[in-house]
CSV table of C-alpha atoms in Angstrom, one decimal:
chain,number,residue,atom,x,y,z
A,1,MET,CA,98.2,90.4,123.8
A,2,SER,CA,101.9,89.1,124.2
A,3,ASN,CA,103.5,91.1,126.6
A,4,ILE,CA,107.1,90.6,124.6
A,5,ILE,CA,108.5,94.1,123.5
A,6,LEU,CA,108.0,93.7,119.7
A,7,ASN,CA,111.5,94.9,118.2
A,8,LYS,CA,113.7,93.1,115.9
A,9,GLU,CA,116.2,92.7,118.5
A,10,SER,CA,113.7,91.0,120.9
A,11,LEU,CA,112.2,88.8,118.3
A,12,ASN,CA,115.4,87.4,117.1
A,13,SER,CA,116.5,86.5,120.8
A,14,ILE,CA,113.1,84.6,120.7
A,15,ASN,CA,112.8,82.8,118.0
A,16,LEU,CA,116.3,82.0,117.2
A,17,LYS,CA,116.6,79.6,120.1
A,18,LYS,CA,114.3,77.0,118.7
A,19,THR,CA,115.6,78.1,114.4
A,20,THR,CA,119.2,77.3,115.6
A,21,GLU,CA,118.3,73.7,117.0
A,22,ASP,CA,118.4,72.4,113.3
A,23,CYS,CA,121.9,72.9,112.7
A,24,SER,CA,121.7,70.5,109.4
A,25,GLN,CA,120.7,71.6,106.0
A,26,LYS,CA,118.7,69.1,104.0
A,27,ASP,CA,120.1,68.1,100.8
A,28,THR,CA,118.0,65.7,99.4
A,29,PHE,CA,114.3,66.6,98.1
A,30,LYS,CA,111.9,64.1,96.5
A,31,SER,CA,111.8,65.7,92.7
A,32,ALA,CA,110.4,64.5,89.3
A,33,GLU,CA,111.3,65.3,85.9
A,34,ILE,CA,108.4,67.4,84.6
A,35,ASN,CA,108.6,69.0,80.6
A,36,CYS,CA,112.6,68.3,80.3
A,37,GLU,CA,113.0,70.1,84.1
A,38,ILE,CA,113.8,68.7,87.5
A,39,TRP,CA,110.9,70.0,90.0
A,40,MET,CA,110.6,69.1,93.8
A,41,THR,CA,107.5,67.6,94.5
A,42,GLU,CA,107.3,68.5,97.9
A,43,ASN,CA,107.3,72.0,99.7
A,44,LEU,CA,110.4,73.6,101.0
A,45,ASN,CA,110.9,73.3,104.7
A,46,VAL,CA,114.4,75.0,105.7
A,47,SER,CA,114.8,76.9,108.5
A,48,TYR,CA,118.0,78.6,107.9
A,49,TYR,CA,119.8,80.3,104.6
A,50,ARG,CA,122.4,79.1,102.9
A,51,ASN,CA,125.4,80.9,105.1
A,52,GLY,CA,123.5,78.8,108.2
A,53,GLU,CA,122.0,81.8,110.1
A,54,ALA,CA,118.8,81.1,110.9
A,55,ILE,CA,115.2,82.0,109.8
A,56,ILE,CA,113.4,83.9,112.3
A,57,GLU,CA,109.8,81.6,113.2
A,58,ALA,CA,107.4,84.0,113.8
A,59,ILE,CA,104.6,81.8,115.9
A,60,SER,CA,102.0,84.6,117.7
A,61,LYS,CA,99.7,86.9,115.7
A,62,GLU,CA,101.4,89.9,116.8
A,63,GLU,CA,105.1,88.5,116.1
A,64,TRP,CA,103.8,87.4,112.3
A,65,GLU,CA,102.1,90.6,111.9
A,66,PHE,CA,105.1,92.7,113.2
A,67,CYS,CA,107.4,91.3,110.7
A,68,SER,CA,104.9,91.4,107.8
A,69,LYS,CA,104.9,95.4,108.5
A,70,ASN,CA,108.8,95.5,108.9
A,71,LYS,CA,109.9,93.5,106.1
A,72,ILE,CA,111.6,90.8,108.3
A,73,PRO,CA,112.0,87.6,106.9
A,74,ALA,CA,110.1,85.0,108.8
A,75,PHE,CA,108.5,81.5,108.5
A,76,CYS,CA,106.0,79.6,110.1
A,77,TYR,CA,103.9,76.4,110.2
A,78,PHE,CA,100.8,76.2,109.3
A,79,GLU,CA,98.3,77.2,112.4
A,80,ASN,CA,102.1,76.3,114.2
A,81,ASP,CA,101.8,72.9,114.3
A,82,ILE,CA,105.0,71.6,113.5
A,83,ALA,CA,103.2,68.1,112.3
A,84,ASN,CA,102.4,70.1,109.4
A,85,ASP,CA,105.7,70.6,108.5
A,86,GLN,CA,106.1,66.7,107.2
A,87,THR,CA,103.2,67.2,104.8
A,88,PHE,CA,103.1,70.9,103.8
A,89,GLY,CA,106.4,72.2,104.4
A,90,LYS,CA,107.0,75.9,106.1
A,91,LEU,CA,104.7,79.0,105.0
A,92,TYR,CA,107.5,82.3,104.0
A,93,ASN,CA,106.6,85.6,104.1
A,94,TYR,CA,107.9,87.2,100.4
A,95,TYR,CA,110.9,88.7,102.3
A,96,CYS,CA,112.5,85.3,103.2
A,97,VAL,CA,112.7,85.2,99.2
A,98,LEU,CA,114.0,88.9,98.7
A,99,ASP,CA,116.7,87.9,101.7
A,100,ILE,CA,120.1,88.1,99.8
A,101,ARG,CA,121.3,85.2,102.3
A,102,ASN,CA,119.0,82.9,99.9
A,103,LEU,CA,117.1,80.6,101.5
A,104,ILE,CA,116.4,78.4,98.3
A,105,PRO,CA,119.1,75.3,98.9
A,106,LYS,CA,122.2,74.9,96.9
A,107,GLY,CA,121.7,73.4,93.2
A,108,TRP,CA,118.1,74.6,92.9
A,109,GLN,CA,116.3,77.8,92.4
A,110,ILE,CA,112.8,79.2,92.9
A,111,ILE,CA,110.2,78.5,90.4
A,112,ASP,CA,110.5,81.5,87.5
A,113,ASN,CA,106.4,82.2,87.2
A,114,LEU,CA,105.6,78.8,87.0
A,115,PRO,CA,105.9,78.1,83.4
A,116,LEU,CA,104.9,74.3,83.7
A,117,ILE,CA,101.7,75.6,85.0
A,118,GLU,CA,101.2,78.6,82.7
A,119,SER,CA,101.9,76.5,79.9
A,120,LEU,CA,98.7,74.2,80.8
A,121,GLU,CA,96.0,77.4,81.7
A,122,SER,CA,95.2,77.5,78.1
A,123,ILE,CA,94.5,73.6,78.1
A,124,PHE,CA,92.3,74.2,81.4
A,125,SER,CA,90.5,76.6,80.0
A,126,ASN,CA,89.7,74.9,76.4
A,127,THR,CA,88.5,71.5,78.1
A,128,PHE,CA,85.2,73.0,78.5
A,129,SER,CA,85.2,73.6,74.8
A,130,HIS,CA,85.9,70.4,74.1
A,131,ASN,CA,89.1,71.4,72.0
A,132,VAL,CA,91.5,69.1,73.8
A,133,ASN,CA,91.3,65.4,73.0
A,134,ARG,CA,91.6,62.6,76.3
A,135,ASN,CA,95.3,62.0,75.3
A,136,GLU,CA,96.0,65.8,76.0
A,137,MET,CA,94.2,65.8,79.2
A,138,VAL,CA,96.1,62.6,80.3
A,139,ARG,CA,99.3,64.4,80.0
A,140,VAL,CA,98.2,67.3,81.9
A,141,GLU,CA,96.6,65.1,84.6
A,142,ASN,CA,100.3,63.3,85.1
A,143,VAL,CA,102.2,66.7,85.0
A,144,VAL,CA,99.4,67.7,87.9
A,145,GLU,CA,100.3,64.6,89.7
A,146,ASP,CA,103.8,64.5,89.3
A,147,PHE,CA,104.1,68.2,90.8
A,148,ASN,CA,102.3,67.1,93.4
A,149,SER,CA,101.1,70.4,94.8
A,150,LYS,CA,100.1,70.2,98.2
A,151,PRO,CA,97.2,72.0,99.6
A,152,SER,CA,99.0,73.7,102.8
A,153,GLY,CA,96.9,76.8,102.9
A,154,PHE,CA,98.7,80.0,103.4
A,155,ARG,CA,99.1,82.6,106.5
A,156,ARG,CA,97.6,86.3,106.2
A,157,SER,CA,100.0,89.2,107.1
A,158,ASN,CA,97.8,89.6,109.7
A,159,GLY,CA,98.5,86.2,111.3
A,160,ASP,CA,95.3,84.2,110.1
A,161,PHE,CA,95.8,80.9,108.8
A,162,VAL,CA,93.5,80.1,105.5
A,163,GLY,CA,93.2,77.4,103.4
A,164,LYS,CA,94.6,74.5,104.6
A,165,ASN,CA,93.3,71.0,102.3
A,166,LYS,CA,91.5,74.0,100.0
A,167,LEU,CA,94.2,76.2,98.6
A,168,PHE,CA,97.9,75.7,97.3
A,169,ARG,CA,99.6,78.9,97.1
A,170,CYS,CA,103.4,79.0,96.2
A,171,TRP,CA,105.9,82.4,95.6
A,172,SER,CA,107.7,82.9,92.2
A,173,GLU,CA,110.4,85.0,91.5
A,174,PRO,CA,109.1,89.0,91.1
A,175,ARG,CA,107.9,89.8,88.1
A,176,GLU,CA,107.9,93.7,87.2
A,177,GLY,CA,109.5,94.4,90.6
A,178,ASN,CA,106.1,93.1,92.5
A,179,PRO,CA,105.9,89.8,94.6
A,180,PHE,CA,104.4,87.0,92.6
A,181,TYR,CA,102.6,83.8,93.5
A,182,HIS,CA,100.5,81.0,91.9
A,183,ILE,CA,97.3,79.5,93.1
A,184,ILE,CA,95.7,76.1,92.8
A,185,LYS,CA,92.1,75.2,94.5
A,186,TYR,CA,90.9,72.4,95.7
A,187,PRO,CA,87.4,71.7,95.5
A,188,ASN,CA,85.8,69.0,97.8
A,189,SER,CA,86.1,66.7,94.6
A,190,GLY,CA,89.7,67.0,94.2
A,191,ILE,CA,91.8,69.1,92.2
A,192,ASP,CA,90.4,71.6,89.8
A,193,LEU,CA,92.4,71.8,86.4
A,194,SER,CA,90.1,74.8,85.4
A,195,ASN,CA,91.2,76.9,88.7
A,196,TYR,CA,94.9,77.3,88.2
A,197,PHE,CA,96.1,80.8,87.9
A,198,SER,CA,98.8,83.8,89.1
A,199,ASP,CA,98.8,86.8,90.1
A,200,CYS,CA,100.8,89.8,91.5
A,201,ASN,CA,99.0,91.8,93.3
A,202,ILE,CA,99.4,90.2,96.5
A,203,ASN,CA,100.6,91.5,100.5
A,204,PRO,CA,104.6,90.3,100.7
A,205,GLY,CA,103.5,89.7,104.4
A,206,ASN,CA,101.7,86.6,103.6
A,207,GLY,CA,102.8,83.4,104.4
A,208,TYR,CA,103.1,81.1,101.0
A,209,SER,CA,104.6,77.9,100.4
A,210,ILE,CA,107.6,77.5,98.3
A,211,ARG,CA,108.5,75.4,95.6
A,212,CYS,CA,112.2,74.6,93.5
A,213,LYS,CA,113.3,73.5,90.8
A,214,LYS,CA,117.0,72.4,89.8
A,215,SER,CA,119.1,75.5,89.0
A,216,LYS,CA,120.8,75.7,85.6
A,217,ASN,CA,123.9,77.3,87.1
A,218,ILE,CA,124.9,74.8,89.7
């Protein structure tokens, strides 16, 4: 157990030392046009809000759980290894999404319930009843490739890390006042198109990836 007294003041003083070292907002992101919209093809990896304030990096299990229980916005790297940032981006709790300082870069918006994935769910479910022709499946596979989901795993609200290279979970806009996320599973043979699904019954203290698309209100 950490000897740190876990309160909002100490958490800020400890972790802001590291996050404030990165003083320049990343303003260019890899993207692709999918279904007539521009989507990021990488997970978000910013460490500060639009106003320049740093987002707390909660490293230890105790710090992450403290932020979860006290509704404090926080991010981390998977297994706290900064090397994962280049491939998978950062993991954020949902309080980062809700924060009025806005961690989404200017000109972008958080995905709105991932319609490009939801619109394909019926296709995925029909593949087993042979109602989808090969041309349609090629289109689906192209969208999946363009979206370039990263199986970044996630962090539970208690600080445990789970699912690297097996799961992609990303936050979305709230639905009916509840935190909302989407998940893609990766079996050993690769991405499983039948396992795209969404859920809103989730702990906002969990750490998931964030994916964005170009805002219509730039």
